Amino acid sequence: GENVEQHPSTLSVQEGDSAVIKCTYSDSASNYFPWYKQELGKRPQLIIDIRSNVGEKKDQRIAVTLNKTAKHFSLHITETQPEDSAVYFCAARRNTGNQFYFGTGTSLTVIP
Amino acid sequence: DSGVTQTPKHLITATGQRVTLRCSPRSGDLSVYWYQQSLDQGLQFLIQYYNGEERAKGNILERFSAQQFPDLHSELNLSSLELGDSALYFCASSVTGSFSNEQFFGPGTRLTVL
């Protein structure tokens, strides 16, 4: 099956700095990679996603990059703000068997 | 508010018991997904239904089962409960049965097994 590893597990940055979270996956058949943000006590919410036919996608301060050869994808948050503080999960969908796997999460703290 | 509703919000029960969690998807969404979130296992995909039929199966235990009814609401049944089943159970819905459609999560049901 698929194995999604996520690093780091915790990340603290100063407000205004950038934050980068990385995920690796094992199954080359995986073709869809979403990122979710989960604030404390709340539900996960999709913030950005990327498909395997694209190398990079941006949405304002958030970007995701995908390296299919190396089987890793990363979330980049620029100009971080205190409201970016949350747990971020990456995920990978394996097309074969239609399976969905999450990373273990990164707790991001943005220090004002 | 995502439009996905889950009941109950909290559930406390004893080991060996059986519980049913309920989920109503967003209006117009045909697919329902169930997830388990626990401290030691993280967020795990359990099962997906699309328009009443099972579409995909993840790490769902044999003691657990689910179904989606004609009105598209879904129920997750957990039986012979163990302490380790204590977790937050999320339901999500999407328009189609593809994982690459945005999934909208409900507020979750927190299950505590004593």
PDB file of C-alpha atoms in Angstrom:
ATOM      1  CA  GLY A   1       0.000   0.000   0.000  1.00  0.00           C
ATOM      2  CA  GLU A   2       0.871   3.651   0.166  1.00  0.00           C
ATOM      3  CA  ASN A   3       3.009   5.202   2.883  1.00  0.00           C
ATOM      4  CA  VAL A   4       2.892   8.962   3.337  1.00  0.00           C
ATOM      5  CA  GLU A   5       5.544  10.502   5.549  1.00  0.00           C
ATOM      6  CA  GLN A   6       5.316  14.111   6.674  1.00  0.00           C
ATOM      7  CA  HIS A   7       7.985  16.354   8.151  1.00  0.00           C
ATOM      8  CA  PRO A   8       8.451  18.169  10.398  1.00  0.00           C
ATOM      9  CA  SER A   9       5.923  17.178  13.047  1.00  0.00           C
ATOM     10  CA  THR A  10       6.145  20.630  14.629  1.00  0.00           C
ATOM     11  CA  LEU A  11       7.227  23.931  13.158  1.00  0.00           C
ATOM     12  CA  SER A  12       7.510  27.373  14.704  1.00  0.00           C
ATOM     13  CA  VAL A  13       8.122  30.459  12.615  1.00  0.00           C
ATOM     14  CA  GLN A  14       8.099  34.184  13.195  1.00  0.00           C
ATOM     15  CA  GLU A  15       5.236  36.113  11.706  1.00  0.00           C
ATOM     16  CA  GLY A  16       6.127  37.161   8.189  1.00  0.00           C
ATOM     17  CA  ASP A  17       8.567  34.309   7.629  1.00  0.00           C
ATOM     18  CA  SER A  18       7.938  31.375   5.315  1.00  0.00           C
ATOM     19  CA  ALA A  19       7.001  27.865   6.349  1.00  0.00           C
ATOM     20  CA  VAL A  20       7.672  24.691   4.392  1.00  0.00           C
ATOM     21  CA  ILE A  21       6.188  21.269   5.107  1.00  0.00           C
ATOM     22  CA  LYS A  22       7.309  18.210   3.173  1.00  0.00           C
ATOM     23  CA  CYS A  23       5.664  14.905   2.410  1.00  0.00           C
ATOM     24  CA  THR A  24       6.943  11.820   0.670  1.00  0.00           C
ATOM     25  CA  TYR A  25       4.914   8.985  -0.742  1.00  0.00           C
ATOM     26  CA  SER A  26       5.829   5.494  -1.784  1.00  0.00           C
ATOM     27  CA  ASP A  27       3.361   4.484  -4.479  1.00  0.00           C
ATOM     28  CA  SER A  28       4.108   5.835  -7.945  1.00  0.00           C
ATOM     29  CA  ALA A  29       0.440   5.197  -8.825  1.00  0.00           C
ATOM     30  CA  SER A  30      -0.635   8.029  -6.516  1.00  0.00           C
ATOM     31  CA  ASN A  31      -1.937  10.910  -8.587  1.00  0.00           C
ATOM     32  CA  TYR A  32      -3.695  13.433  -6.370  1.00  0.00           C
ATOM     33  CA  PHE A  33      -2.181  15.289  -3.425  1.00  0.00           C
ATOM     34  CA  PRO A  34      -4.321  17.567  -1.273  1.00  0.00           C
ATOM     35  CA  TRP A  35      -3.310  19.585   1.776  1.00  0.00           C
ATOM     36  CA  TYR A  36      -5.665  20.124   4.692  1.00  0.00           C
ATOM     37  CA  LYS A  37      -5.576  22.650   7.498  1.00  0.00           C
ATOM     38  CA  GLN A  38      -7.109  21.741  10.828  1.00  0.00           C
ATOM     39  CA  GLU A  39      -7.451  24.399  13.495  1.00  0.00           C
ATOM     40  CA  LEU A  40      -7.711  23.299  17.087  1.00  0.00           C
ATOM     41  CA  GLY A  41     -11.020  21.587  17.747  1.00  0.00           C
ATOM     42  CA  LYS A  42     -12.243  22.095  14.207  1.00  0.00           C
ATOM     43  CA  ARG A  43     -12.685  20.045  11.081  1.00  0.00           C
ATOM     44  CA  PRO A  44     -10.037  19.597   8.371  1.00  0.00           C
ATOM     45  CA  GLN A  45     -10.400  21.986   5.461  1.00  0.00           C
ATOM     46  CA  LEU A  46      -8.834  21.676   2.040  1.00  0.00           C
ATOM     47  CA  ILE A  47      -6.450  24.558   1.390  1.00  0.00           C
ATOM     48  CA  ILE A  48      -4.762  23.508  -1.836  1.00  0.00           C
ATOM     49  CA  ASP A  49      -4.290  20.419  -3.966  1.00  0.00           C
ATOM     50  CA  ILE A  50      -2.200  19.286  -6.891  1.00  0.00           C
ATOM     51  CA  ARG A  51      -2.534  16.584  -9.472  1.00  0.00           C
ATOM     52  CA  SER A  52       0.273  14.455 -10.799  1.00  0.00           C
ATOM     53  CA  ASN A  53       0.321  16.173 -14.200  1.00  0.00           C
ATOM     54  CA  VAL A  54       1.277  19.508 -12.611  1.00  0.00           C
ATOM     55  CA  GLY A  55       4.555  20.491 -10.939  1.00  0.00           C
ATOM     56  CA  GLU A  56       3.455  23.539  -8.986  1.00  0.00           C
ATOM     57  CA  LYS A  57       0.296  25.328  -7.977  1.00  0.00           C
ATOM     58  CA  LYS A  58      -0.158  28.643  -6.184  1.00  0.00           C
ATOM     59  CA  ASP A  59      -3.018  30.302  -4.392  1.00  0.00           C
ATOM     60  CA  GLN A  60      -2.073  33.666  -2.898  1.00  0.00           C
ATOM     61  CA  ARG A  61       0.343  32.952  -0.030  1.00  0.00           C
ATOM     62  CA  ILE A  62       0.117  29.187  -0.399  1.00  0.00           C
ATOM     63  CA  ALA A  63       1.885  27.016  -2.941  1.00  0.00           C
ATOM     64  CA  VAL A  64       2.398  23.323  -3.431  1.00  0.00           C
ATOM     65  CA  THR A  65       5.177  21.695  -5.428  1.00  0.00           C
ATOM     66  CA  LEU A  66       5.312  18.121  -6.640  1.00  0.00           C
ATOM     67  CA  ASN A  67       8.341  16.102  -7.674  1.00  0.00           C
ATOM     68  CA  LYS A  68       7.034  12.854  -9.145  1.00  0.00           C
ATOM     69  CA  THR A  69      10.464  11.418  -9.745  1.00  0.00           C
ATOM     70  CA  ALA A  70      11.476  11.802  -6.132  1.00  0.00           C
ATOM     71  CA  LYS A  71       7.937  11.118  -4.924  1.00  0.00           C
ATOM     72  CA  HIS A  72       7.666  14.119  -2.698  1.00  0.00           C
ATOM     73  CA  PHE A  73       5.480  17.192  -2.474  1.00  0.00           C
ATOM     74  CA  SER A  74       5.714  20.261  -0.319  1.00  0.00           C
ATOM     75  CA  LEU A  75       3.506  22.994   1.063  1.00  0.00           C
ATOM     76  CA  HIS A  76       4.917  26.502   1.103  1.00  0.00           C
ATOM     77  CA  ILE A  77       3.310  29.297   3.094  1.00  0.00           C
ATOM     78  CA  THR A  78       4.795  32.752   2.624  1.00  0.00           C
ATOM     79  CA  GLU A  79       4.334  35.850   4.796  1.00  0.00           C
ATOM     80  CA  THR A  80       2.934  33.737   7.596  1.00  0.00           C
ATOM     81  CA  GLN A  81       0.296  35.198   9.888  1.00  0.00           C
ATOM     82  CA  PRO A  82      -0.837  34.087  13.364  1.00  0.00           C
ATOM     83  CA  GLU A  83      -4.061  32.736  11.844  1.00  0.00           C
ATOM     84  CA  ASP A  84      -1.969  30.260   9.857  1.00  0.00           C
ATOM     85  CA  SER A  85      -1.289  28.453  13.145  1.00  0.00           C
ATOM     86  CA  ALA A  86      -2.896  25.022  12.825  1.00  0.00           C
ATOM     87  CA  VAL A  87      -2.136  21.399  12.063  1.00  0.00           C
ATOM     88  CA  TYR A  88      -1.511  20.732   8.391  1.00  0.00           C
ATOM     89  CA  PHE A  89      -2.024  17.314   6.816  1.00  0.00           C
ATOM     90  CA  CYS A  90      -0.860  16.143   3.448  1.00  0.00           C
ATOM     91  CA  ALA A  91      -2.573  13.270   1.704  1.00  0.00           C
ATOM     92  CA  ALA A  92      -2.129  11.094  -1.339  1.00  0.00           C
ATOM     93  CA  ARG A  93      -4.676   9.273  -3.400  1.00  0.00           C
ATOM     94  CA  ARG A  94      -3.681   6.014  -4.970  1.00  0.00           C
ATOM     95  CA  ASN A  95      -5.681   5.608  -8.143  1.00  0.00           C
ATOM     96  CA  THR A  96      -5.447   1.838  -8.043  1.00  0.00           C
ATOM     97  CA  GLY A  97      -8.044   0.685  -5.563  1.00  0.00           C
ATOM     98  CA  ASN A  98      -9.027   4.316  -4.946  1.00  0.00           C
ATOM     99  CA  GLN A  99      -7.263   4.616  -1.597  1.00  0.00           C
ATOM    100  CA  PHE A 100      -6.578   7.764   0.383  1.00  0.00           C
ATOM    101  CA  TYR A 101      -3.686   8.149   2.816  1.00  0.00           C
ATOM    102  CA  PHE A 102      -2.830  10.996   5.167  1.00  0.00           C
ATOM    103  CA  GLY A 103       0.478  12.144   6.538  1.00  0.00           C
ATOM    104  CA  THR A 104       0.894  12.345  10.297  1.00  0.00           C
ATOM    105  CA  GLY A 105       0.415  16.109  10.437  1.00  0.00           C
ATOM    106  CA  THR A 106       2.547  19.172  11.132  1.00  0.00           C
ATOM    107  CA  SER A 107       1.667  21.512  13.944  1.00  0.00           C
ATOM    108  CA  LEU A 108       2.549  25.001  12.738  1.00  0.00           C
ATOM    109  CA  THR A 109       2.853  27.864  15.195  1.00  0.00           C
ATOM    110  CA  VAL A 110       3.292  31.392  13.911  1.00  0.00           C
ATOM    111  CA  ILE A 111       4.761  33.614  16.592  1.00  0.00           C
ATOM    112  CA  PRO A 112       3.540  37.225  16.457  1.00  0.00           C
TER     113      PRO A 112
ATOM    114  CA  ASP B   1     -20.119  25.693   8.233  1.00  0.00           C
ATOM    115  CA  SER B   2     -19.431  23.110   5.522  1.00  0.00           C
ATOM    116  CA  GLY B   3     -23.049  21.991   5.151  1.00  0.00           C
ATOM    117  CA  VAL B   4     -22.194  18.490   6.358  1.00  0.00           C
ATOM    118  CA  THR B   5     -23.892  17.534   9.602  1.00  0.00           C
ATOM    119  CA  GLN B   6     -22.971  14.805  12.034  1.00  0.00           C
ATOM    120  CA  THR B   7     -24.778  13.489  15.055  1.00  0.00           C
ATOM    121  CA  PRO B   8     -24.214  13.034  17.872  1.00  0.00           C
ATOM    122  CA  LYS B   9     -21.484  15.509  18.684  1.00  0.00           C
ATOM    123  CA  HIS B  10     -20.232  13.479  21.628  1.00  0.00           C
ATOM    124  CA  LEU B  11     -20.769   9.870  22.573  1.00  0.00           C
ATOM    125  CA  ILE B  12     -19.590   8.122  25.698  1.00  0.00           C
ATOM    126  CA  THR B  13     -20.045   4.381  25.984  1.00  0.00           C
ATOM    127  CA  ALA B  14     -18.508   1.265  27.496  1.00  0.00           C
ATOM    128  CA  THR B  15     -16.332  -1.441  26.037  1.00  0.00           C
ATOM    129  CA  GLY B  16     -18.230  -4.142  24.218  1.00  0.00           C
ATOM    130  CA  GLN B  17     -21.074  -1.838  23.251  1.00  0.00           C
ATOM    131  CA  ARG B  18     -22.311  -0.833  19.815  1.00  0.00           C
ATOM    132  CA  VAL B  19     -22.903   2.698  18.551  1.00  0.00           C
ATOM    133  CA  THR B  20     -24.153   4.339  15.389  1.00  0.00           C
ATOM    134  CA  LEU B  21     -22.826   7.604  14.042  1.00  0.00           C
ATOM    135  CA  ARG B  22     -24.871   9.556  11.550  1.00  0.00           C
ATOM    136  CA  CYS B  23     -23.852  11.869   8.733  1.00  0.00           C
ATOM    137  CA  SER B  24     -25.866  14.012   6.346  1.00  0.00           C
ATOM    138  CA  PRO B  25     -23.912  15.228   3.317  1.00  0.00           C
ATOM    139  CA  ARG B  26     -24.138  18.646   1.724  1.00  0.00           C
ATOM    140  CA  SER B  27     -27.125  19.124  -0.507  1.00  0.00           C
ATOM    141  CA  GLY B  28     -26.271  17.742  -3.927  1.00  0.00           C
ATOM    142  CA  ASP B  29     -23.269  15.684  -2.807  1.00  0.00           C
ATOM    143  CA  LEU B  30     -23.515  12.027  -3.715  1.00  0.00           C
ATOM    144  CA  SER B  31     -20.423  10.713  -1.979  1.00  0.00           C
ATOM    145  CA  VAL B  32     -19.768  10.241   1.715  1.00  0.00           C
ATOM    146  CA  TYR B  33     -16.434   9.405   3.313  1.00  0.00           C
ATOM    147  CA  TRP B  34     -15.707   8.320   6.875  1.00  0.00           C
ATOM    148  CA  TYR B  35     -12.471   9.075   8.691  1.00  0.00           C
ATOM    149  CA  GLN B  36     -11.091   8.259  12.109  1.00  0.00           C
ATOM    150  CA  GLN B  37      -8.764  10.670  13.879  1.00  0.00           C
ATOM    151  CA  SER B  38      -6.933   9.465  16.947  1.00  0.00           C
ATOM    152  CA  LEU B  39      -3.803  10.644  18.722  1.00  0.00           C
ATOM    153  CA  ASP B  40      -1.778   7.523  17.966  1.00  0.00           C
ATOM    154  CA  GLN B  41      -3.079   6.692  14.470  1.00  0.00           C
ATOM    155  CA  GLY B  42      -3.573  10.169  13.072  1.00  0.00           C
ATOM    156  CA  LEU B  43      -6.201  10.724  10.391  1.00  0.00           C
ATOM    157  CA  GLN B  44      -7.252   7.531   8.651  1.00  0.00           C
ATOM    158  CA  PHE B  45      -9.633   6.905   5.799  1.00  0.00           C
ATOM    159  CA  LEU B  46     -12.188   4.249   6.694  1.00  0.00           C
ATOM    160  CA  ILE B  47     -14.686   3.889   3.885  1.00  0.00           C
ATOM    161  CA  GLN B  48     -16.427   5.714   1.060  1.00  0.00           C
ATOM    162  CA  TYR B  49     -19.923   5.454  -0.365  1.00  0.00           C
ATOM    163  CA  TYR B  50     -21.200   6.877  -3.601  1.00  0.00           C
ATOM    164  CA  ASN B  51     -24.897   7.105  -4.346  1.00  0.00           C
ATOM    165  CA  GLY B  52     -25.707   4.271  -2.002  1.00  0.00           C
ATOM    166  CA  GLU B  53     -22.918   1.897  -2.942  1.00  0.00           C
ATOM    167  CA  GLU B  54     -19.572   1.217  -1.364  1.00  0.00           C
ATOM    168  CA  ARG B  55     -16.851   2.808  -3.529  1.00  0.00           C
ATOM    169  CA  ALA B  56     -13.613   2.436  -1.588  1.00  0.00           C
ATOM    170  CA  LYS B  57     -12.426   0.809   1.583  1.00  0.00           C
ATOM    171  CA  GLY B  58      -9.555   1.912   3.749  1.00  0.00           C
ATOM    172  CA  ASN B  59      -8.405   0.827   7.189  1.00  0.00           C
ATOM    173  CA  ILE B  60     -11.829  -0.119   8.436  1.00  0.00           C
ATOM    174  CA  LEU B  61     -11.995  -2.857  11.043  1.00  0.00           C
ATOM    175  CA  GLU B  62     -14.326  -5.801  10.582  1.00  0.00           C
ATOM    176  CA  ARG B  63     -16.174  -4.668  13.724  1.00  0.00           C
ATOM    177  CA  PHE B  64     -17.104  -1.491  11.869  1.00  0.00           C
ATOM    178  CA  SER B  65     -19.610  -1.195   9.068  1.00  0.00           C
ATOM    179  CA  ALA B  66     -21.301   1.602   7.193  1.00  0.00           C
ATOM    180  CA  GLN B  67     -24.079   2.219   4.753  1.00  0.00           C
ATOM    181  CA  GLN B  68     -25.542   5.021   2.708  1.00  0.00           C
ATOM    182  CA  PHE B  69     -29.287   5.298   2.467  1.00  0.00           C
ATOM    183  CA  PRO B  70     -31.486   6.364  -0.485  1.00  0.00           C
ATOM    184  CA  ASP B  71     -31.698   9.897   0.931  1.00  0.00           C
ATOM    185  CA  LEU B  72     -27.856   9.857   0.859  1.00  0.00           C
ATOM    186  CA  HIS B  73     -27.311  10.132   4.586  1.00  0.00           C
ATOM    187  CA  SER B  74     -24.835   7.646   5.950  1.00  0.00           C
ATOM    188  CA  GLU B  75     -24.358   5.735   9.161  1.00  0.00           C
ATOM    189  CA  LEU B  76     -21.190   4.266  10.608  1.00  0.00           C
ATOM    190  CA  ASN B  77     -21.772   1.368  12.961  1.00  0.00           C
ATOM    191  CA  LEU B  78     -19.100   0.482  15.483  1.00  0.00           C
ATOM    192  CA  SER B  79     -19.546  -2.727  17.456  1.00  0.00           C
ATOM    193  CA  SER B  80     -17.719  -4.654  20.189  1.00  0.00           C
ATOM    194  CA  LEU B  81     -16.105  -1.369  21.100  1.00  0.00           C
ATOM    195  CA  GLU B  82     -12.617  -1.299  22.568  1.00  0.00           C
ATOM    196  CA  LEU B  83     -10.766   1.431  24.420  1.00  0.00           C
ATOM    197  CA  GLY B  84      -8.664   2.023  21.326  1.00  0.00           C
ATOM    198  CA  ASP B  85     -11.736   2.972  19.318  1.00  0.00           C
ATOM    199  CA  SER B  86     -11.920   6.241  21.222  1.00  0.00           C
ATOM    200  CA  ALA B  87     -11.383   8.881  18.565  1.00  0.00           C
ATOM    201  CA  LEU B  88     -12.893  11.693  16.588  1.00  0.00           C
ATOM    202  CA  TYR B  89     -14.888  10.351  13.658  1.00  0.00           C
ATOM    203  CA  PHE B  90     -15.336  12.659  10.706  1.00  0.00           C
ATOM    204  CA  CYS B  91     -17.673  12.346   7.816  1.00  0.00           C
ATOM    205  CA  ALA B  92     -16.990  14.235   4.590  1.00  0.00           C
ATOM    206  CA  SER B  93     -18.934  14.609   1.382  1.00  0.00           C
ATOM    207  CA  SER B  94     -18.182  15.504  -2.196  1.00  0.00           C
ATOM    208  CA  VAL B  95     -20.146  15.968  -5.361  1.00  0.00           C
ATOM    209  CA  THR B  96     -18.816  12.925  -7.180  1.00  0.00           C
ATOM    210  CA  GLY B  97     -17.142   9.708  -6.146  1.00  0.00           C
ATOM    211  CA  SER B  98     -13.667  10.886  -7.021  1.00  0.00           C
ATOM    212  CA  PHE B  99     -11.230  11.624  -4.208  1.00  0.00           C
ATOM    213  CA  SER B 100      -9.896  14.475  -6.325  1.00  0.00           C
ATOM    214  CA  ASN B 101     -13.093  16.423  -5.824  1.00  0.00           C
ATOM    215  CA  GLU B 102     -12.979  18.676  -2.794  1.00  0.00           C
ATOM    216  CA  GLN B 103     -14.262  16.933   0.286  1.00  0.00           C
ATOM    217  CA  PHE B 104     -16.192  18.951   2.842  1.00  0.00           C
ATOM    218  CA  PHE B 105     -15.833  17.704   6.383  1.00  0.00           C
ATOM    219  CA  GLY B 106     -18.482  17.618   9.043  1.00  0.00           C
ATOM    220  CA  PRO B 107     -17.816  18.777  12.616  1.00  0.00           C
ATOM    221  CA  GLY B 108     -17.068  15.236  13.795  1.00  0.00           C
ATOM    222  CA  THR B 109     -18.366  12.913  16.481  1.00  0.00           C
ATOM    223  CA  ARG B 110     -16.119  12.421  19.478  1.00  0.00           C
ATOM    224  CA  LEU B 111     -16.404   8.865  20.721  1.00  0.00           C
ATOM    225  CA  THR B 112     -15.127   7.964  24.159  1.00  0.00           C
ATOM    226  CA  VAL B 113     -15.051   4.307  25.128  1.00  0.00           C
ATOM    227  CA  LEU B 114     -14.656   3.706  28.866  1.00  0.00           C
TER     228      LEU B 114
END
